[in-house]
Amino acid sequence: MTNQKRVPWDQYFMMQAVLLASRSTCQRLSVGAVLVRDKRVIAGGYNGSVSGDDHCTEVGDYLVDGHCLRTIHAEMNAVLQCAKFGIATDGSEIYVTDFPCLQCTKMLLQAGITKINYLRNYHNDPYAMHLVTLKQIELKQIDIPEDALTQFHVADFLTTDHQDSTPQQ
């Protein structure tokens, strides 16, 4: 695997958010989020229930006025992980699979997040956009090409057959 292309940072972190989304227990939308400071992951989260409570995938959604009361959003889970373990979020950036809702946008701004990287637009709230502009938060939509799994040789790491390229002595 010499001369293989390295994964660009933005795609690297976004692919981690996508992987986290695969742990979601929400039946309506699987979301993953990764908090990053200085090119280092400081926390991650996915949308799901409070630890120890029923999951929507097991018992169904708990909907009131179109919102699931059981679900904690991925962005909030990532920030709460930092709070739980005493990790500062000020000056960090987030990689999230879907544009944050208004409540998550407000929470991210209060937590000191300086950049929001997202994969897909999702009901981008006009007031959230106003706050992002007001606080001069950088927004960046990340593109992961469809051929990323082959482009970055992910399949090479899924095989159990490993050829040692080190010469025998």
PDB file of C-alpha atoms in Angstrom:
ATOM      1  CA  MET A   1       0.000   0.000   0.000  1.00  0.00           C
ATOM      2  CA  THR A   2       2.707   2.489  -0.874  1.00  0.00           C
ATOM      3  CA  ASN A   3       1.844   5.871  -2.373  1.00  0.00           C
ATOM      4  CA  GLN A   4      -1.759   5.560  -1.230  1.00  0.00           C
ATOM      5  CA  LYS A   5      -3.620   8.831  -0.884  1.00  0.00           C
ATOM      6  CA  ARG A   6      -4.082  10.042   2.687  1.00  0.00           C
ATOM      7  CA  VAL A   7      -7.587  10.904   3.796  1.00  0.00           C
ATOM      8  CA  PRO A   8      -8.012  14.707   3.988  1.00  0.00           C
ATOM      9  CA  TRP A   9      -8.662  15.913   7.559  1.00  0.00           C
ATOM     10  CA  ASP A  10     -12.232  17.053   6.889  1.00  0.00           C
ATOM     11  CA  GLN A  11     -13.190  13.727   5.347  1.00  0.00           C
ATOM     12  CA  TYR A  12     -11.355  11.817   8.073  1.00  0.00           C
ATOM     13  CA  PHE A  13     -13.341  13.474  10.858  1.00  0.00           C
ATOM     14  CA  MET A  14     -16.615  13.377   8.934  1.00  0.00           C
ATOM     15  CA  MET A  15     -16.197   9.668   8.264  1.00  0.00           C
ATOM     16  CA  GLN A  16     -15.846   9.213  12.033  1.00  0.00           C
ATOM     17  CA  ALA A  17     -19.136  11.099  12.504  1.00  0.00           C
ATOM     18  CA  VAL A  18     -20.760   8.804   9.928  1.00  0.00           C
ATOM     19  CA  LEU A  19     -19.447   5.766  11.789  1.00  0.00           C
ATOM     20  CA  LEU A  20     -20.833   7.134  15.073  1.00  0.00           C
ATOM     21  CA  ALA A  21     -24.211   7.655  13.385  1.00  0.00           C
ATOM     22  CA  SER A  22     -24.344   3.914  12.808  1.00  0.00           C
ATOM     23  CA  ARG A  23     -24.743   3.535  16.618  1.00  0.00           C
ATOM     24  CA  SER A  24     -27.875   5.718  16.672  1.00  0.00           C
ATOM     25  CA  THR A  25     -31.011   4.278  18.233  1.00  0.00           C
ATOM     26  CA  CYS A  26     -33.280   6.868  16.612  1.00  0.00           C
ATOM     27  CA  GLN A  27     -35.614   5.445  13.990  1.00  0.00           C
ATOM     28  CA  ARG A  28     -36.227   8.766  12.246  1.00  0.00           C
ATOM     29  CA  LEU A  29     -32.677   9.977  11.513  1.00  0.00           C
ATOM     30  CA  SER A  30     -29.264   8.570  12.451  1.00  0.00           C
ATOM     31  CA  VAL A  31     -26.856  11.378  13.313  1.00  0.00           C
ATOM     32  CA  GLY A  32     -23.236  11.305  14.451  1.00  0.00           C
ATOM     33  CA  ALA A  33     -21.024  14.114  15.746  1.00  0.00           C
ATOM     34  CA  VAL A  34     -17.316  14.480  16.500  1.00  0.00           C
ATOM     35  CA  LEU A  35     -15.789  17.361  18.449  1.00  0.00           C
ATOM     36  CA  VAL A  36     -12.253  18.236  17.336  1.00  0.00           C
ATOM     37  CA  ARG A  37      -9.588  20.586  18.645  1.00  0.00           C
ATOM     38  CA  ASP A  38      -6.170  20.960  17.026  1.00  0.00           C
ATOM     39  CA  LYS A  39      -6.865  18.032  14.680  1.00  0.00           C
ATOM     40  CA  ARG A  40      -7.571  15.740  17.653  1.00  0.00           C
ATOM     41  CA  VAL A  41     -10.921  14.153  18.517  1.00  0.00           C
ATOM     42  CA  ILE A  42     -12.002  15.272  21.994  1.00  0.00           C
ATOM     43  CA  ALA A  43     -15.476  13.646  22.020  1.00  0.00           C
ATOM     44  CA  GLY A  44     -18.087  11.958  19.919  1.00  0.00           C
ATOM     45  CA  GLY A  45     -21.789  11.313  20.114  1.00  0.00           C
ATOM     46  CA  TYR A  46     -24.799   9.896  18.330  1.00  0.00           C
ATOM     47  CA  ASN A  47     -28.503  10.452  18.805  1.00  0.00           C
ATOM     48  CA  GLY A  48     -30.193   8.108  21.198  1.00  0.00           C
ATOM     49  CA  SER A  49     -31.827   7.671  24.576  1.00  0.00           C
ATOM     50  CA  VAL A  50     -30.504   8.473  28.026  1.00  0.00           C
ATOM     51  CA  SER A  51     -28.200   5.667  29.162  1.00  0.00           C
ATOM     52  CA  GLY A  52     -30.258   2.933  30.760  1.00  0.00           C
ATOM     53  CA  ASP A  53     -33.590   4.046  29.251  1.00  0.00           C
ATOM     54  CA  ASP A  54     -35.499   2.282  26.493  1.00  0.00           C
ATOM     55  CA  HIS A  55     -34.319   2.865  22.948  1.00  0.00           C
ATOM     56  CA  CYS A  56     -36.668   3.922  20.163  1.00  0.00           C
ATOM     57  CA  THR A  57     -35.383   1.014  18.082  1.00  0.00           C
ATOM     58  CA  GLU A  58     -36.650  -1.330  20.809  1.00  0.00           C
ATOM     59  CA  VAL A  59     -39.960   0.237  21.926  1.00  0.00           C
ATOM     60  CA  GLY A  60     -40.805   2.862  19.295  1.00  0.00           C
ATOM     61  CA  ASP A  61     -40.574   6.632  19.227  1.00  0.00           C
ATOM     62  CA  TYR A  62     -41.917   8.779  22.063  1.00  0.00           C
ATOM     63  CA  LEU A  63     -43.324  11.589  19.913  1.00  0.00           C
ATOM     64  CA  VAL A  64     -44.925  14.774  21.225  1.00  0.00           C
ATOM     65  CA  ASP A  65     -45.678  17.600  18.772  1.00  0.00           C
ATOM     66  CA  GLY A  66     -43.521  15.901  16.137  1.00  0.00           C
ATOM     67  CA  HIS A  67     -40.445  15.627  18.362  1.00  0.00           C
ATOM     68  CA  CYS A  68     -39.109  12.515  20.051  1.00  0.00           C
ATOM     69  CA  LEU A  69     -38.752  13.245  23.761  1.00  0.00           C
ATOM     70  CA  ARG A  70     -36.546  10.202  24.304  1.00  0.00           C
ATOM     71  CA  THR A  71     -33.754  11.276  21.943  1.00  0.00           C
ATOM     72  CA  ILE A  72     -30.678  13.257  22.915  1.00  0.00           C
ATOM     73  CA  HIS A  73     -29.113  14.735  19.784  1.00  0.00           C
ATOM     74  CA  ALA A  74     -25.628  13.686  18.687  1.00  0.00           C
ATOM     75  CA  GLU A  75     -24.157  17.178  19.118  1.00  0.00           C
ATOM     76  CA  MET A  76     -25.480  17.388  22.668  1.00  0.00           C
ATOM     77  CA  ASN A  77     -24.151  13.932  23.521  1.00  0.00           C
ATOM     78  CA  ALA A  78     -20.685  14.979  22.318  1.00  0.00           C
ATOM     79  CA  VAL A  79     -20.705  18.203  24.374  1.00  0.00           C
ATOM     80  CA  LEU A  80     -22.104  16.370  27.413  1.00  0.00           C
ATOM     81  CA  GLN A  81     -19.301  13.818  27.132  1.00  0.00           C
ATOM     82  CA  CYS A  82     -16.836  16.706  27.440  1.00  0.00           C
ATOM     83  CA  ALA A  83     -18.726  18.079  30.465  1.00  0.00           C
ATOM     84  CA  LYS A  84     -18.779  14.661  32.114  1.00  0.00           C
ATOM     85  CA  PHE A  85     -15.032  14.158  31.737  1.00  0.00           C
ATOM     86  CA  GLY A  86     -13.901  17.776  32.240  1.00  0.00           C
ATOM     87  CA  ILE A  87     -12.792  18.501  28.674  1.00  0.00           C
ATOM     88  CA  ALA A  88     -13.012  22.117  27.500  1.00  0.00           C
ATOM     89  CA  THR A  89     -14.968  22.680  24.292  1.00  0.00           C
ATOM     90  CA  ASP A  90     -14.056  26.349  23.815  1.00  0.00           C
ATOM     91  CA  GLY A  91     -12.307  26.870  20.488  1.00  0.00           C
ATOM     92  CA  SER A  92     -13.149  23.442  19.104  1.00  0.00           C
ATOM     93  CA  GLU A  93     -15.047  22.539  15.951  1.00  0.00           C
ATOM     94  CA  ILE A  94     -17.720  19.954  15.283  1.00  0.00           C
ATOM     95  CA  TYR A  95     -18.195  17.475  12.468  1.00  0.00           C
ATOM     96  CA  VAL A  96     -21.820  16.417  12.291  1.00  0.00           C
ATOM     97  CA  THR A  97     -23.611  14.307   9.701  1.00  0.00           C
ATOM     98  CA  ASP A  98     -26.603  16.676   9.530  1.00  0.00           C
ATOM     99  CA  PHE A  99     -26.867  20.422   9.968  1.00  0.00           C
ATOM    100  CA  PRO A 100     -27.668  21.066  13.654  1.00  0.00           C
ATOM    101  CA  CYS A 101     -31.193  21.952  14.753  1.00  0.00           C
ATOM    102  CA  LEU A 102     -31.820  25.341  16.376  1.00  0.00           C
ATOM    103  CA  GLN A 103     -31.426  24.034  19.948  1.00  0.00           C
ATOM    104  CA  CYS A 104     -28.168  22.260  19.124  1.00  0.00           C
ATOM    105  CA  THR A 105     -26.868  25.318  17.271  1.00  0.00           C
ATOM    106  CA  LYS A 106     -27.509  27.488  20.319  1.00  0.00           C
ATOM    107  CA  MET A 107     -25.870  24.927  22.599  1.00  0.00           C
ATOM    108  CA  LEU A 108     -22.814  24.627  20.329  1.00  0.00           C
ATOM    109  CA  LEU A 109     -22.353  28.399  20.217  1.00  0.00           C
ATOM    110  CA  GLN A 110     -22.634  28.649  24.021  1.00  0.00           C
ATOM    111  CA  ALA A 111     -20.062  25.848  24.347  1.00  0.00           C
ATOM    112  CA  GLY A 112     -17.549  27.913  22.340  1.00  0.00           C
ATOM    113  CA  ILE A 113     -17.600  25.907  19.110  1.00  0.00           C
ATOM    114  CA  THR A 114     -15.999  28.053  16.408  1.00  0.00           C
ATOM    115  CA  LYS A 115     -16.705  25.989  13.300  1.00  0.00           C
ATOM    116  CA  ILE A 116     -19.562  23.727  12.238  1.00  0.00           C
ATOM    117  CA  ASN A 117     -18.735  21.132   9.583  1.00  0.00           C
ATOM    118  CA  TYR A 118     -21.708  19.200   8.272  1.00  0.00           C
ATOM    119  CA  LEU A 119     -22.373  16.570   5.640  1.00  0.00           C
ATOM    120  CA  ARG A 120     -26.047  17.120   4.789  1.00  0.00           C
ATOM    121  CA  ASN A 121     -28.446  20.016   5.087  1.00  0.00           C
ATOM    122  CA  TYR A 122     -31.355  19.185   7.375  1.00  0.00           C
ATOM    123  CA  HIS A 123     -34.112  21.719   8.044  1.00  0.00           C
ATOM    124  CA  ASN A 124     -31.549  24.514   8.385  1.00  0.00           C
ATOM    125  CA  ASP A 125     -33.360  26.916  10.712  1.00  0.00           C
ATOM    126  CA  PRO A 126     -33.284  30.623   9.703  1.00  0.00           C
ATOM    127  CA  TYR A 127     -32.697  31.739  13.306  1.00  0.00           C
ATOM    128  CA  ALA A 128     -29.851  29.230  13.666  1.00  0.00           C
ATOM    129  CA  MET A 129     -28.322  30.712  10.515  1.00  0.00           C
ATOM    130  CA  HIS A 130     -28.764  34.216  12.001  1.00  0.00           C
ATOM    131  CA  LEU A 131     -26.930  33.163  15.183  1.00  0.00           C
ATOM    132  CA  VAL A 132     -24.130  31.535  13.202  1.00  0.00           C
ATOM    133  CA  THR A 133     -23.672  34.776  11.259  1.00  0.00           C
ATOM    134  CA  LEU A 134     -23.940  36.924  14.393  1.00  0.00           C
ATOM    135  CA  LYS A 135     -21.278  34.895  16.195  1.00  0.00           C
ATOM    136  CA  GLN A 136     -19.123  34.667  13.040  1.00  0.00           C
ATOM    137  CA  ILE A 137     -19.069  30.884  13.180  1.00  0.00           C
ATOM    138  CA  GLU A 138     -17.506  29.254  10.155  1.00  0.00           C
ATOM    139  CA  LEU A 139     -19.816  26.840   8.340  1.00  0.00           C
ATOM    140  CA  LYS A 140     -18.469  24.245   5.968  1.00  0.00           C
ATOM    141  CA  GLN A 141     -20.319  21.537   4.112  1.00  0.00           C
ATOM    142  CA  ILE A 142     -18.023  18.531   3.744  1.00  0.00           C
ATOM    143  CA  ASP A 143     -18.152  16.338   0.678  1.00  0.00           C
ATOM    144  CA  ILE A 144     -17.355  12.658   0.947  1.00  0.00           C
ATOM    145  CA  PRO A 145     -17.119  11.200  -2.547  1.00  0.00           C
ATOM    146  CA  GLU A 146     -19.127   8.052  -3.240  1.00  0.00           C
ATOM    147  CA  ASP A 147     -15.948   6.151  -3.989  1.00  0.00           C
ATOM    148  CA  ALA A 148     -14.353   7.127  -0.647  1.00  0.00           C
ATOM    149  CA  LEU A 149     -14.383   3.567   0.671  1.00  0.00           C
ATOM    150  CA  THR A 150     -12.322   2.362  -2.271  1.00  0.00           C
ATOM    151  CA  GLN A 151     -10.351   5.603  -2.680  1.00  0.00           C
ATOM    152  CA  PHE A 152      -9.077   5.355   0.879  1.00  0.00           C
ATOM    153  CA  HIS A 153      -8.596   1.576   0.780  1.00  0.00           C
ATOM    154  CA  VAL A 154     -10.956   0.905   3.683  1.00  0.00           C
ATOM    155  CA  ALA A 155     -11.501  -2.644   2.409  1.00  0.00           C
ATOM    156  CA  ASP A 156      -7.766  -3.323   2.872  1.00  0.00           C
ATOM    157  CA  PHE A 157      -8.264  -3.047   6.632  1.00  0.00           C
ATOM    158  CA  LEU A 158     -11.227  -5.432   6.706  1.00  0.00           C
ATOM    159  CA  THR A 159      -9.342  -8.502   5.603  1.00  0.00           C
ATOM    160  CA  THR A 160      -7.940 -10.967   8.122  1.00  0.00           C
ATOM    161  CA  ASP A 161      -5.207 -12.010   5.697  1.00  0.00           C
ATOM    162  CA  HIS A 162      -2.243  -9.739   6.393  1.00  0.00           C
ATOM    163  CA  GLN A 163       0.859  -9.957   4.255  1.00  0.00           C
ATOM    164  CA  ASP A 164       3.930  -8.787   6.103  1.00  0.00           C
ATOM    165  CA  SER A 165       6.004  -6.729   3.666  1.00  0.00           C
ATOM    166  CA  THR A 166       9.039  -6.697   5.953  1.00  0.00           C
ATOM    167  CA  PRO A 167      11.937  -8.691   4.456  1.00  0.00           C
ATOM    168  CA  GLN A 168      12.814 -11.887   6.320  1.00  0.00           C
ATOM    169  CA  GLN A 169      16.328 -12.004   7.792  1.00  0.00           C
TER     170      GLN A 169
END
